[in-house]
Coordinates of C-alpha atoms and ligand atoms in Angstrom, one line a residue:
X66 CA -6.1 103.0 23.8
X67 CA -3.5 104.1 26.1
X68 CA -0.5 105.6 25.4
X69 CA 3.5 105.3 25.2
X70 CA 6.1 107.6 25.4
X71 CA 10.1 107.5 26.5
X72 CA 12.7 109.2 26.2
X73 CA 16.7 108.4 26.7
X74 CA 19.9 110.7 26.7
X75 CA 18.0 113.8 27.0
X76 CA 18.0 116.5 29.8
X77 CA 14.7 117.5 31.6
X78 CA 13.5 113.4 30.9
X79 CA 10.3 114.1 33.4
X80 CA 8.7 116.7 31.5
X81 CA 9.3 115.6 28.4
X82 CA 7.6 112.3 29.6
X83 CA 4.7 114.6 31.0
X84 CA 4.4 116.5 28.3
X85 CA 4.4 113.5 25.9
X86 CA 1.6 112.1 28.0
X87 CA -0.4 115.2 28.1
X88 CA -0.2 115.0 24.1
X89 CA -1.1 111.1 24.3
X90 CA -4.1 111.7 27.0
X91 CA -7.0 111.2 24.4
X92 CA -6.2 107.6 23.9
X93 CA -7.0 106.8 27.6
X94 CA -6.7 108.8 30.4
X95 CA -8.1 107.0 33.7
X96 CA -5.0 106.9 34.9
X97 CA -1.2 107.5 34.6
X98 CA 2.3 106.6 35.8
X99 CA 6.1 107.6 34.7
X100 CA 9.4 105.6 35.9
X101 CA 13.0 106.8 35.2
X102 CA 16.3 105.4 36.5
X103 CA 18.4 107.9 38.9
X104 CA 22.1 108.4 38.7
X105 CA 22.1 105.4 41.6
X106 CA 20.8 103.5 39.0
X107 CA 17.4 103.5 41.3
X108 CA 14.0 102.9 39.7
X109 CA 11.8 105.7 40.8
X110 CA 7.9 105.5 40.0
X111 CA 5.1 107.5 40.6
X112 CA 1.8 106.8 39.4
X113 CA -1.6 108.2 39.8
X114 CA -5.8 107.4 39.2
X115 CA -7.1 110.0 37.1
X116 CA -5.5 112.5 34.5
X117 CA -1.9 113.2 33.6
X118 CA -2.5 116.7 35.3
X119 CA -2.9 114.9 38.7
X120 CA 0.0 113.2 38.1
X121 CA 2.1 116.5 37.2
X122 CA 0.6 118.1 40.3
X123 CA 1.5 115.2 42.4
X124 CA 4.9 115.2 40.9
X125 CA 4.9 119.0 41.6
X126 CA 8.9 120.2 41.6
X127 CA 10.1 116.6 41.4
X128 CA 13.5 116.7 39.2
X129 CA 15.1 113.5 39.8
X130 CA 18.8 113.3 38.6
X131 CA 17.9 111.2 35.1
X132 CA 18.1 110.8 31.5
X133 CA 15.8 107.7 31.2
X134 CA 12.1 107.2 31.4
X135 CA 9.3 105.8 30.4
X136 CA 5.3 106.7 30.7
X137 CA 2.1 105.7 30.1
X138 CA -1.6 106.9 30.1
X139 CA -4.2 104.2 30.8
X140 CA -7.4 103.1 29.6
X141 CA -8.2 100.2 32.2
X142 CA -8.9 96.8 30.8
X143 CA -7.7 94.1 33.3
X144 CA -8.5 95.6 36.7
X145 CA -9.6 99.1 37.8
X146 CA -8.5 102.1 36.9
X147 CA -6.5 103.0 40.1
X148 CA -2.9 103.8 41.7
X149 CA -2.2 99.9 41.9
X150 CA -3.4 99.0 38.3
X151 CA -1.6 102.2 36.3
X152 CA 1.5 101.1 34.7
X153 CA 4.6 101.4 35.0
X154 CA 4.2 98.0 36.6
X155 CA 7.5 96.1 38.4
X156 CA 8.8 92.6 38.6
X157 CA 9.6 91.5 42.3
X158 CA 12.5 93.2 42.9
X159 CA 11.5 96.3 41.4
X160 CA 14.6 96.3 39.0
X161 CA 12.3 96.3 36.0
X162 CA 9.5 98.7 34.9
X163 CA 7.1 98.3 31.8
X164 CA 4.3 99.9 30.3
X165 CA 2.2 98.1 27.8
X166 CA -0.6 99.2 25.3
X167 CA -3.1 96.1 24.3
X168 CA -4.3 92.6 25.8
X169 CA -2.1 89.6 27.1
X170 CA -4.7 87.3 26.6
X171 CA -2.6 84.2 28.4
X172 CA -2.1 86.2 31.5
X173 CA -4.2 83.7 33.6
X174 CA -2.0 81.0 32.7
X175 CA 1.5 82.4 32.6
X176 CA 0.5 84.1 35.9
X177 CA -0.4 80.6 37.4
X178 CA 3.5 79.5 36.2
X179 CA 5.2 82.6 37.3
X180 CA 3.4 82.2 41.1
X181 CA 4.4 79.1 41.2
X182 CA 7.8 79.4 40.5
X183 CA 7.7 82.2 43.4
X184 CA 6.9 85.5 41.7
X185 CA 4.9 88.0 43.8
X186 CA 1.9 90.0 42.3
X187 CA 0.7 93.0 43.4
X188 CA -2.0 94.2 40.4
X189 CA -4.8 92.8 38.8
X190 CA -3.1 93.8 35.5
X191 CA -2.7 91.3 32.8
X192 CA 0.0 93.8 32.0
X193 CA 2.3 92.4 35.3
X194 CA 2.9 89.0 34.1
X195 CA 5.1 90.6 31.4
X196 CA 7.6 92.2 33.7
X197 CA 7.8 89.0 36.1
X198 CA 8.3 87.1 32.5
X199 CA 11.0 89.2 32.1
X200 CA 12.6 88.8 35.2
X201 CA 12.3 85.2 35.0
X202 CA 14.1 85.1 31.7
X203 CA 16.8 87.7 32.5
X204 CA 20.5 86.4 32.4
X205 CA 22.3 89.6 32.1
X206 CA 21.0 90.9 28.7
X207 CA 17.5 92.5 29.4
X208 CA 17.0 92.7 25.1
X209 CA 17.0 88.7 25.1
X210 CA 14.6 88.8 28.2
X211 CA 12.2 90.5 26.4
X212 CA 12.5 88.5 23.8
X213 CA 12.1 85.5 25.3
X214 CA 9.2 86.5 27.4
X215 CA 7.0 87.9 24.4
X216 CA 7.7 84.5 22.7
X217 CA 5.5 83.2 25.8
X218 CA 2.8 85.8 24.9
X219 CA -0.5 85.4 23.3
X220 CA -2.9 88.8 22.7
X221 CA -1.4 92.6 21.6
X222 CA 1.1 94.6 22.8
X223 CA 3.1 97.3 22.4
X224 CA 5.5 97.9 25.2
X225 CA 8.4 99.9 26.7
X226 CA 10.7 98.7 29.5
X227 CA 13.6 100.0 31.5
X228 CA 15.8 98.3 34.3
X229 CA 18.1 99.0 36.5
X230 CA 19.9 96.5 35.9
X231 CA 20.8 98.1 32.2
X232 CA 20.2 101.4 32.9
X233 CA 21.6 102.7 29.1
X234 CA 18.8 101.1 27.1
X235 CA 14.7 101.3 26.4
X236 CA 13.6 97.8 24.7
X237 CA 10.3 98.1 23.1
X238 CA 8.4 95.9 21.1
X239 CA 5.2 95.6 19.0
X240 CA 2.6 93.2 17.9
X241 CA -0.9 95.1 16.9
X242 CA -0.2 98.3 18.8
X243 CA 1.9 100.8 17.5
X244 CA 5.4 102.2 18.4
X245 CA 7.6 104.7 16.8
X246 CA 11.4 105.6 17.6
X247 CA 11.9 109.3 17.0
X248 CA 15.7 110.7 16.4
X249 CA 15.9 113.8 18.5
X250 CA 19.1 115.6 18.6
X251 CA 21.2 114.7 21.7
X252 CA 18.8 111.3 22.9
X253 CA 16.1 109.2 21.4
X254 CA 12.3 109.4 21.9
X255 CA 9.9 106.4 21.6
X256 CA 5.6 106.8 21.8
X257 CA 2.9 104.7 20.9
X258 CA 1.7 108.0 18.7
X259 CA 4.0 110.4 17.4
X260 CA 2.0 113.3 19.0
X261 CA 3.5 112.8 22.3
X262 CA 7.2 113.4 20.0
X263 CA 6.3 115.9 17.6
X264 CA 7.6 118.8 19.7
X265 CA 11.2 117.4 19.6
X266 CA 11.3 115.4 16.2
X267 CA 9.9 114.5 13.0
X268 CA 12.1 111.7 12.2
X269 CA 10.7 108.9 13.2
X270 CA 10.9 104.5 12.8
X271 CA 8.0 102.9 13.1
X272 CA 8.0 99.1 14.2
X273 CA 6.0 96.4 12.5
X274 CA 4.4 93.7 14.0
X275 CA 6.5 91.3 16.0
X276 CA 9.6 93.6 15.8
X277 CA 11.7 94.5 18.9
X278 CA 14.1 97.4 19.2
X279 CA 16.7 98.2 21.9
X280 CA 16.9 102.2 22.1
X281 CA 20.1 103.8 23.6
X282 CA 21.1 107.6 23.6
X283 CA 22.3 107.6 20.2
X284 CA 21.7 104.4 18.7
X285 CA 19.3 101.8 18.1
X286 CA 18.8 98.2 16.7
X287 CA 15.4 96.4 15.2
X288 CA 15.3 92.9 15.0
X289 CA 12.1 90.9 14.8
X290 CA 11.0 88.9 17.8
X291 CA 12.4 85.6 15.4
X292 CA 16.1 87.1 15.3
X293 CA 15.9 88.3 11.9
X294 CA 17.8 92.0 11.6
X295 CA 15.6 94.6 11.0
X296 CA 16.9 97.6 8.5
X297 CA 15.2 100.5 9.5
X298 CA 13.0 102.7 7.7
X299 CA 13.3 106.5 8.6
X300 CA 9.8 108.6 7.7
X301 CA 9.7 112.4 8.1
X302 CA 6.4 113.3 9.3
X303 CA 4.4 116.2 8.9
X304 CA 2.4 117.3 12.1
X305 CA 1.9 121.0 12.4
X306 CA 1.9 121.4 16.1
X307 CA -1.0 123.9 15.6
X308 CA -3.3 121.2 14.8
X309 CA -2.9 119.2 18.0
X310 CA -3.4 122.2 20.2
X311 CA -6.7 124.0 20.9
X312 CA -5.6 127.0 19.4
X313 CA -8.2 129.0 21.6
X314 CA -10.8 127.0 21.6
X315 CA -12.8 126.0 24.8
X316 CA -12.5 122.3 23.6
X317 CA -10.8 120.1 21.0
X318 CA -14.5 119.1 19.8
X319 CA -15.5 122.7 19.2
X320 CA -12.4 123.2 17.3
X321 CA -13.0 120.4 15.3
X322 CA -16.4 120.9 14.3
X323 CA -15.4 124.4 13.0
X324 CA -12.9 123.1 11.2
X325 CA -15.2 121.0 8.8
X326 CA -15.2 124.0 5.9
X327 CA -11.8 123.8 5.6
X328 CA -11.5 119.8 6.2
X329 CA -13.8 119.2 3.3
X330 CA -12.0 121.6 1.1
X331 CA -8.5 119.5 1.8
X332 CA -10.4 116.3 1.4
X333 CA -11.4 116.9 -1.8
X334 CA -8.4 119.1 -3.1
X335 CA -7.1 117.8 -6.4
X336 CA -9.7 114.9 -6.7
X337 CA -12.5 116.8 -8.8
X338 CA -12.1 116.0 -12.3
X339 CA -14.9 118.5 -14.0
X340 CA -13.6 117.9 -17.8
X341 CA -14.5 114.4 -17.2
X342 CA -17.1 114.7 -14.3
X343 CA -15.4 112.5 -12.3
X344 CA -13.5 111.7 -9.0
X345 CA -9.5 111.0 -9.3
X346 CA -8.5 108.8 -6.6
X347 CA -4.8 108.2 -7.1
X348 CA -4.9 105.4 -4.3
X349 CA -7.4 103.2 -5.9
X350 CA -5.7 103.7 -9.8
X351 CA -4.2 100.1 -9.2
X352 CA -7.3 98.5 -8.4
X353 CA -9.6 99.9 -11.6
X354 CA -10.0 96.7 -13.6
X355 CA -11.6 95.2 -10.3
X356 CA -13.6 98.2 -9.1
X357 CA -14.8 98.1 -12.7
X358 CA -15.4 94.3 -12.6
X359 CA -16.6 93.9 -8.8
X360 CA -20.6 93.2 -8.2
X361 CA -20.0 93.6 -4.5
X362 CA -18.5 95.9 -2.2
X363 CA -18.4 95.0 1.8
X364 CA -17.8 98.4 4.1
X365 CA -16.0 97.3 7.5
X366 CA -15.9 100.3 10.6
X367 CA -16.9 100.4 14.1
X368 CA -18.7 103.6 16.2
X369 CA -18.7 106.6 13.9
X370 CA -17.1 105.1 11.2
X371 CA -19.3 102.6 10.7
X372 CA -22.2 105.1 10.3
X373 CA -20.1 107.0 7.9
X374 CA -20.0 103.8 6.2
X375 CA -23.8 103.4 6.0
X376 CA -23.7 106.6 4.4
X377 CA -21.4 105.1 1.9
X378 CA -23.7 102.1 1.5
X379 CA -26.7 104.3 0.4
X380 CA -24.6 106.5 -1.9
X381 CA -22.7 103.6 -3.9
X382 CA -25.9 101.6 -4.3
X383 CA -27.7 104.9 -5.4
X384 CA -24.8 106.0 -7.8
X385 CA -22.6 102.7 -9.1
X386 CA -25.6 100.6 -9.0
X387 CA -23.3 98.0 -7.0
X388 CA -24.7 96.0 -4.3
X389 CA -22.8 96.7 -0.7
X390 CA -22.9 95.1 2.3
X391 CA -22.2 97.3 5.3
X392 CA -20.7 95.6 8.4
X393 CA -19.8 96.2 12.1
X394 CA -15.6 95.0 11.6
X395 CA -16.6 93.4 14.9
X396 CA -19.3 91.1 13.8
X397 CA -18.1 90.5 10.5
X398 CA -14.9 89.1 12.1
X399 CA -16.6 86.3 14.3
X400 CA -19.8 85.2 11.7
X401 CA -17.5 83.0 9.1
X402 CA -18.9 86.3 6.6
X403 CA -19.4 84.9 2.7
X404 CA -17.3 87.1 0.5
X405 CA -17.8 86.6 -2.9
X406 CA -14.7 86.0 -5.5
X407 CA -14.8 89.6 -7.0
X408 CA -15.5 91.6 -3.7
X409 CA -13.9 94.2 -2.7
X410 CA -13.7 95.2 1.3
X411 CA -13.0 98.9 2.5
X412 CA -12.0 99.5 5.7
X413 CA -13.1 102.5 7.5
X414 CA -11.2 104.1 10.6
X415 CA -10.4 107.6 11.6
X416 CA -7.3 105.9 13.4
X417 CA -6.2 103.6 11.0
X418 CA -5.7 101.7 14.6
X419 CA -9.0 99.9 15.6
X420 CA -8.4 96.1 16.3
X421 CA -11.8 94.8 15.1
X422 CA -11.5 97.0 12.3
X423 CA -8.3 95.4 11.0
X424 CA -9.1 92.1 12.3
X425 CA -12.1 91.9 9.8
X426 CA -9.8 93.6 6.8
X427 CA -7.7 90.4 7.4
X428 CA -10.6 88.3 7.9
X429 CA -11.7 89.5 4.6
X430 CA -8.3 89.1 2.6
X431 CA -8.2 86.0 4.2
X432 CA -11.2 85.3 2.1
X433 CA -10.1 86.5 -1.2
X434 CA -11.5 90.1 -0.9
X435 CA -9.1 92.9 -2.3
X436 CA -8.4 95.2 0.8
X437 CA -8.7 98.6 0.8
X438 CA -8.4 101.4 3.7
X439 CA -10.3 104.7 4.3
X440 CA -8.3 106.1 6.6
X441 CA -7.2 109.2 8.5
X442 CA -3.6 108.4 10.2
X443 CA -1.2 108.5 7.7
X444 CA 1.2 105.1 8.1
X445 CA -1.5 103.9 10.5
X446 CA -1.8 99.9 10.6
X447 CA -4.6 99.7 8.3
X448 CA -3.7 102.2 5.8
X449 CA -0.2 100.1 5.6
X450 CA -2.0 96.6 5.7
X451 CA -4.6 97.5 3.0
X452 CA -3.8 96.6 -0.7
X453 CA -4.9 100.3 -1.3
X454 CA -7.4 103.2 -0.6
X455 CA -8.1 106.6 0.3
X456 CA -7.0 109.3 2.6
X457 CA -9.5 111.7 4.2
X458 CA -7.3 114.3 4.9
X459 CA -9.1 115.4 8.3
X460 CA -5.6 116.3 10.2
X461 CA -5.1 115.0 13.6
X462 CA -8.5 114.5 15.7
X463 CA -8.1 114.7 19.1
X464 CA -11.8 115.2 20.6
X465 CA -12.4 111.3 21.8
X466 CA -16.1 112.1 20.0
X467 CA -15.3 112.1 16.1
X468 CA -16.7 115.0 14.2
X469 CA -14.5 116.2 11.6
X470 CA -13.6 112.6 10.6
X471 CA -17.1 111.3 9.9
X472 CA -17.8 114.1 7.4
X473 CA -14.2 113.7 5.4
X474 CA -15.3 109.8 5.5
X475 CA -18.7 110.9 4.1
X476 CA -17.1 112.9 1.5
X477 CA -14.3 110.2 0.6
X478 CA -17.2 107.6 0.4
X479 CA -19.0 109.9 -1.9
X480 CA -16.0 110.6 -4.3
X481 CA -15.8 106.8 -4.6
X482 CA -19.3 106.6 -5.4
X483 CA -18.6 109.0 -8.4
X484 CA -15.8 107.4 -9.4
X485 CA -17.7 104.0 -9.5
X486 CA -21.0 105.4 -10.6
X487 CA -19.0 107.2 -13.6
X488 CA -17.3 103.5 -14.3
X489 CA -20.6 102.4 -14.9
X490 CA -24.3 103.6 -14.8
X491 CA -23.8 107.7 -14.2
X492 CA -23.8 109.6 -17.3
X493 CA -21.4 112.1 -18.1
X494 CA -23.7 115.4 -17.2
X495 CA -24.8 113.6 -13.9
X496 CA -21.3 113.0 -13.4
X497 CA -20.8 117.2 -13.8
X498 CA -23.6 118.2 -11.7
X499 CA -22.2 115.8 -8.9
X500 CA -18.7 117.7 -9.1
X501 CA -20.4 120.6 -9.3
X502 CA -23.0 120.0 -6.1
X503 CA -19.5 118.5 -4.2
X504 CA -18.0 121.5 -4.7
X505 CA -20.2 123.8 -3.2
X506 CA -20.2 121.8 0.1
X507 CA -17.5 123.7 2.0
X508 CA -19.6 126.9 1.7
X509 CA -22.6 125.2 2.6
X510 CA -21.1 124.0 5.6
X511 CA -19.8 127.2 6.9
X512 CA -23.2 128.6 6.8
X513 CA -24.7 125.7 9.2
X514 CA -21.7 126.5 11.4
X515 CA -22.3 130.3 11.5
X516 CA -25.9 129.4 13.4
X517 CA -24.3 127.8 16.3
X518 CA -25.7 130.2 18.4
X519 CA -29.2 129.5 17.9
X520 CA -28.3 125.7 18.1
X521 CA -26.5 126.6 21.6
X522 CA -30.4 128.1 22.9
X523 CA -31.9 124.6 21.7
X524 CA -29.5 122.9 23.8
X525 CA -30.0 125.2 26.5
X526 CA -33.7 124.2 26.7
X527 CA -33.5 120.5 26.7
X528 CA -30.0 119.6 28.4
X529 CA -32.3 118.5 31.7
X530 CA -33.6 115.8 29.6
X531 CA -32.5 112.2 30.1
X532 CA -33.9 110.6 27.2
X533 CA -33.6 111.7 23.0
X534 CA -34.7 110.1 19.9
X535 CA -33.3 110.9 16.6
X536 CA -35.0 110.3 13.7
X537 CA -34.5 110.2 9.8
X538 CA -34.5 108.3 6.5
X539 CA -32.1 107.5 3.9
X540 CA -29.3 108.9 3.4
X541 CA -30.1 110.7 6.5
X542 CA -30.8 107.4 8.5
X543 CA -27.0 107.0 9.4
X544 CA -26.9 110.6 10.7
X545 CA -29.9 110.0 13.2
X546 CA -27.5 106.9 14.3
X547 CA -24.1 109.3 14.8
X548 CA -26.4 112.2 16.0
X549 CA -27.8 109.8 18.8
X550 CA -23.8 108.1 19.3
X551 CA -22.7 112.1 19.8
X552 CA -24.9 112.7 22.6
X553 CA -24.7 109.5 24.7
X554 CA -20.6 109.7 24.3
X555 CA -20.3 113.7 25.7
X556 CA -23.1 114.3 27.8
X557 CA -24.2 110.4 28.9
X558 CA -27.9 111.4 28.1
X559 CA -29.3 108.1 26.8
X560 CA -30.4 108.9 22.9
X561 CA -31.5 106.6 20.2
X562 CA -31.5 106.9 16.4
X563 CA -33.7 105.1 14.5
X564 CA -35.4 105.2 10.5
X565 CA -38.1 107.9 11.2
X566 CA -40.8 105.1 10.0
X567 CA -39.8 102.6 12.6
X568 CA -41.0 104.9 14.8
X569 CA -44.2 103.3 14.9
X570 CA -43.3 99.7 15.5
X571 CA -42.0 100.3 19.0
X572 CA -40.1 103.6 19.6
X573 CA -43.7 105.8 20.3
X574 CA -44.3 103.8 23.3
X575 CA -41.7 106.2 24.6
X576 CA -43.4 109.6 23.5
X577 CA -44.7 112.1 26.0
X578 CA -44.3 115.9 26.6
X579 CA -40.7 115.4 28.2
X580 CA -39.0 113.6 24.9
X581 CA -37.1 115.5 22.6
X582 CA -36.9 113.9 19.1
X583 CA -34.9 115.2 16.7
X584 CA -35.9 114.9 13.3
X585 CA -33.7 115.1 10.0
X586 CA -36.8 116.3 7.9
X587 CA -35.0 117.9 4.5
X588 CA -36.3 118.2 1.3
X589 CA -35.6 115.3 -0.1
X590 CA -37.5 112.2 -1.7
X591 CA -39.1 111.0 1.5
X592 CA -40.1 114.5 2.9
X593 CA -43.7 114.1 3.0
X594 CA -43.2 110.7 4.6
X595 CA -41.1 112.2 7.4
X596 CA -43.5 115.2 8.1
X597 CA -46.0 112.5 8.4
X598 CA -43.7 111.3 11.5
X599 CA -43.2 114.5 12.7
X600 CA -47.1 114.7 12.7
X601 CA -47.3 111.0 14.7
X602 CA -45.2 112.8 17.6
X603 CA -46.6 115.8 17.9
X604 CA -49.9 114.0 18.6
X605 CA -48.4 112.3 21.5
X606 CA -47.1 115.7 22.6
X607 CA -43.4 115.2 22.1
X608 CA -41.0 118.1 21.4
X609 CA -39.6 118.1 17.9
X610 CA -36.3 119.7 16.8
X611 CA -36.5 119.5 13.2
X612 CA -33.3 120.1 10.9
X613 CA -34.7 121.1 8.0
X614 CA -34.2 122.6 3.7
X615 CA -33.6 126.8 4.4
X616 CA -36.7 128.6 2.9
X617 CA -39.0 125.4 4.4
X618 CA -41.9 127.2 5.9
X619 CA -44.3 124.3 5.8
X620 CA -42.1 123.0 8.4
X621 CA -42.4 125.7 11.1
X622 CA -45.9 124.9 11.9
X623 CA -45.5 121.5 12.8
X624 CA -42.2 121.3 15.0
X625 CA -41.0 123.1 18.1
X626 CA -37.8 124.6 16.7
X627 CA -36.0 124.4 13.4
X628 CA -32.5 124.0 12.4
X629 CA -32.2 125.0 8.8
X630 CA -29.2 123.8 6.5
X631 CA -29.0 124.7 2.8
X632 CA -30.2 123.2 -0.5
X633 CA -28.1 120.2 -2.1
X634 CA -28.6 116.7 -3.5
X635 CA -29.6 113.9 -1.5
X636 CA -26.2 112.1 -1.0
X637 CA -24.9 115.1 0.4
X638 CA -26.9 116.4 3.0
X639 CA -25.4 114.1 5.7
X640 CA -22.6 116.3 5.2
X641 CA -24.7 119.3 6.5
X642 CA -27.3 117.7 8.4
X643 CA -24.7 116.2 10.6
X644 CA -23.2 119.4 11.9
X645 CA -26.3 120.6 14.3
X646 CA -26.0 117.3 15.5
X647 CA -22.5 117.5 16.6
X648 CA -23.2 121.1 17.5
X649 CA -26.1 120.5 19.9
X650 CA -24.5 117.7 21.6
X651 CA -21.6 119.5 22.0
X652 CA -23.6 122.3 23.5
X653 CA -25.8 120.0 25.8
X654 CA -22.3 118.6 27.2
X655 CA -21.5 121.9 28.5
X656 CA -24.8 122.7 29.6
X657 CA -24.3 119.4 31.8
X658 CA -20.8 120.2 32.4
X659 CA -19.4 116.7 31.3
X660 CA -15.3 116.2 30.1
X661 CA -15.9 116.6 26.5
X662 CA -12.5 115.9 25.0
X663 CA -12.3 113.2 27.4
X664 CA -15.5 111.3 27.9
X665 CA -16.1 109.1 30.7
X666 CA -14.6 105.4 30.1
X667 CA -14.1 106.4 26.2
X668 CA -10.8 106.4 24.3
X669 CA -9.6 107.7 21.1
X670 CA -8.2 104.3 19.7
X671 CA -10.0 101.4 20.7
X672 CA -6.8 98.7 19.9
X673 CA -8.1 95.9 21.9
X674 CA -11.0 94.0 21.2
Ligands
LIG197 O1 -10.7 105.1 14.4 P1 -11.6 104.5 14.0 O2 -12.7 105.1 13.1 O3 -11.9 102.9 13.8 O4 -12.8 104.6 15.2 C1 -13.9 103.9 15.5 C2 -14.8 104.2 16.7 O5 -13.9 103.9 17.4 C3 -15.0 105.2 17.2 O6 -15.4 106.0 15.6 C4 -16.2 105.9 18.1 O7 -17.4 105.4 18.1 C5 -15.7 107.3 18.5 N1 -15.6 107.6 19.9 C6 -17.4 108.0 17.8 O8 -17.0 109.3 18.0

């Protein structure tokens, strides 16, 4: 949610910042801006509403004589996404420029105090108060002024600040919103996401919450807001640039959908133990005793990660016989949840930065649960704060609509269910069969993806519809929810996911000849019931797009369109049935001319409440 990049000491500051912003754009993209200090000591600012491309076009060949600058791509929280509210934001005398990710919760009261002291506000943002606060505290030391300002602030922040009064440094600080310093030959970089700086360096230092750093062209120091000196931990990041580029695909989303064969191989590599018919998950080793003893798991997540968690709930209850509560992280944190003495909480998050998931995990921990993470981004806040966990190894996911991360999450949850199952109720033979079925999944994913053209044709037929219903049961009910979410997110078509049997309790009223109903009707234990649901839709002239198990000829007589997936065991079907959902949403969005990788109003990582 919003992206920050800064550069000091390097030539070509403007192009470094613009390139960095483009890499960050998936995090927020309603406006963008850049501030540099020129050789005369003036802060020059360029801002635009819209995409980074609009800012780039506006800047054109602009090449100010500078070697220091900060830049921001925004996802608006306070104030419209227009040019005025775009960051960087400035103080009264235009001597301080600041970019900010997060929310200053007490900005209202601070603004009033500062206005009473004569500060003049130009924007509707919460962020602007911080620029004025720094101005208020400034007495010849920018680092101290920022530190003092942050002591007044409630809320979350990742900030970068420059000042014409001290043009040889960038001050950055973090509380709840990630920031890193990158060592690069002949200068330093700062960024809220290392994707922005991987073209220049793989050596980074991450700031922790309540840390503040002063970064100059060849040096930096880090302290806590409370003035404790911090010894930096240099890390080498392994980002392959190819992984964050489109690589010939028209959209990141399509690339990421097609990567799933490989991603699932990566997520199971080295984790299947056929000998013992179980899974090997090193990140859970330290908690073996607790995993054996627990009788309650809590799974926390938001959006797509929550839906993956729902599947995890079904799978773990089935395979391990443990009671699982799957909760929206945003609800869990405020409902005063009951956490049992031996509860274990899994926080699921692709980004590892989702504010609600992080807060829910902290709440579970406060109440005594062991907290484990299921994350994609290595070194993310949830990964670092949890006591252990499992990485899903999906690689960078750039498309705002999550696809490959969902599949990798579902696979990891299956592995966890296998591990827990073998510790409890699953026999050796059952475990071995499970291992074998899991190993077959990558090839089966490939065979579904090979059918993309048939799904594209179906998408063309229905791309003009304004409502869709998605139905599934058991393990595939959350897949119906995920299918509907994908369609909503990227094509702005209203879609609802429902447990198939619930349709007759209300949504059936919506069905007429205009309504496409996507039904997951694979040959599992509830197959015949789902066929009955299809009949109910057809009786009301709805159009049925069925996702079925290959060789099922029966279903052809009932559905208008059938998309086949290969056979597997019940709990692994979601890994196959979700693929047509992703492709259908993608091709409908293409037909409707939507901005697929950057859908309106969304951001990749939701670091505000
Ligand atoms: O990074 P996280 O997995 O914690 O993100 C959770 C949701 O914000 C995310 O899944 C969101 O729903 C996606 N846009 C879904 O495509």
